[in-house]
Amino acid sequence: MCVEAYARLHFGVLDLRGSGGRWFGGIGASASAPSLLLSVSPADTLTVEGDDTDRATAFARRFLEHHRLERGARIHVHRALPSHAGLGSGTQLALSIARALAELHSVDVDSRALARAMGRAQRSAIGTWTFAGGGLVVEGGRRAKSDECGPLIARLPFPPSWRCVVVVPDGPPGISGADEAEAFARLAKPSEYDVEHVSHLVLMALLPALADGDLAAFGRALTEIQEVTGRWFAPAQGGTFASGPSRAFVRQLAEWGAVGVGQSSWGPTVYGIVDGADHATRLVERVTGALGSSGRVFEGPFRSEGARVWKT
């Protein structure tokens, strides 16, 4: 059994106030690269090898214990996503292992149940819903005093000609784990106007532009959402975007013609959207020249489907 899951791009949080009864929520999508790849085969005991083995082992044990499965498995992580880079590596690895083990042991569960079993989606559910399917996803946040995965409230496909350039510069890792929880606890609540403005941009600008295939309008809405929500996180990351190469590349991507630019989650990953493979190739060349050996750049269409699962 093999599973391939793709980098999750987080485009923004909807609500850090929670005054309406729900917290967080957000918008995001899957890029076509980078991706992780793992395989699972039957075994009496649990063995894990390859990339990111410590996290993979912990996730596998958690799933087997959650479902009280006495049989083991042999797991090989052939390729892992860059960790703590704003690409949802932990969630994608957790869900990939859970899905592979569920298939191997005939456990009938959906992606939301996988997330619950693996302790994911306690703040953002974007990675859960991009694992389940493609397109732009909007999730409705979790209820106060609940760790349930936020519900999927919209999923729209991207035009196939739209290309996403993903830049992963070398630099300080994004905030995660206990540090992330502490950072959220320290953040001031945004104004009610800001929260309403972001929701209005999503409902009346971002989603209609995507439905119409209007990249210019989509890019304007996405960039504004990133600017507004980035200010919410500025005290924790040093500005609207993370300091250093992330902030510089957001500005450069826009100068080089990307329409819709921003930072994924806490970074350091940033992205820019263009129309057409030729335009994307030229943008990648400029980014690669500026990046040198200090990071990686990926390019391709947005995913139209979720994670791939197949039997070897």
C-alpha angles and dihedrals in degrees: 000000000000131000128190118189128183137227114275117224114204111208100184150314120260104207135010093167100068091199091134093057098263131085133210112348117166154176130252149130144210122260119216090238148073102034141170125233129196138165131207130197133178119276138157092237135027118266125168128190139166128042125003092005098166094058092039092053092049092049093048093050091048093054094046091048093045091056094035092237114169096190119086135210142216109240125190118187101204095178130009130198117248105275125235090005101117094263099109093248095160096050094044092049092046094048093043092054091044093049092047093049091045090054092044094051097035095246109161107216136137127227093267091055090047090055091050092050092049096045094244132135093043089137111003120030094183093102091051093053095043088051088054097047148345137258130057110323129201118193126195102225129240128289119254113274091014131106094197118133111263113253123254107247102171139015121177128174122240120234106261092236093061111101129197121212110203118198119195106184122190109255144104111335119251120260114273144158118006091355090057092050090050091048092052090049091055097047117105117237112260120239119275088241092057093050092048091045093055092049090048091051091051096046101037104028116018101042097040090048091052092047089052094044090238104153095179093056092041091051094049092051094046093048091050092048089052092049093050098043091040089063089057089061097038095103090058100041103032099253145356086304129024112280121255126026095355093061092044095050094048088058094043095048089056092047090051093055107271112149110212112018133180151124124282111233110308092342150185081174116086131178145199131197126219137168118248137015094259092055090047092050092053091048091050090052091054093045092047091051092052095041098048111172093333098097145336136274128205131188137189146102122301114267115268092192137037129245118332117239123183142154117248 
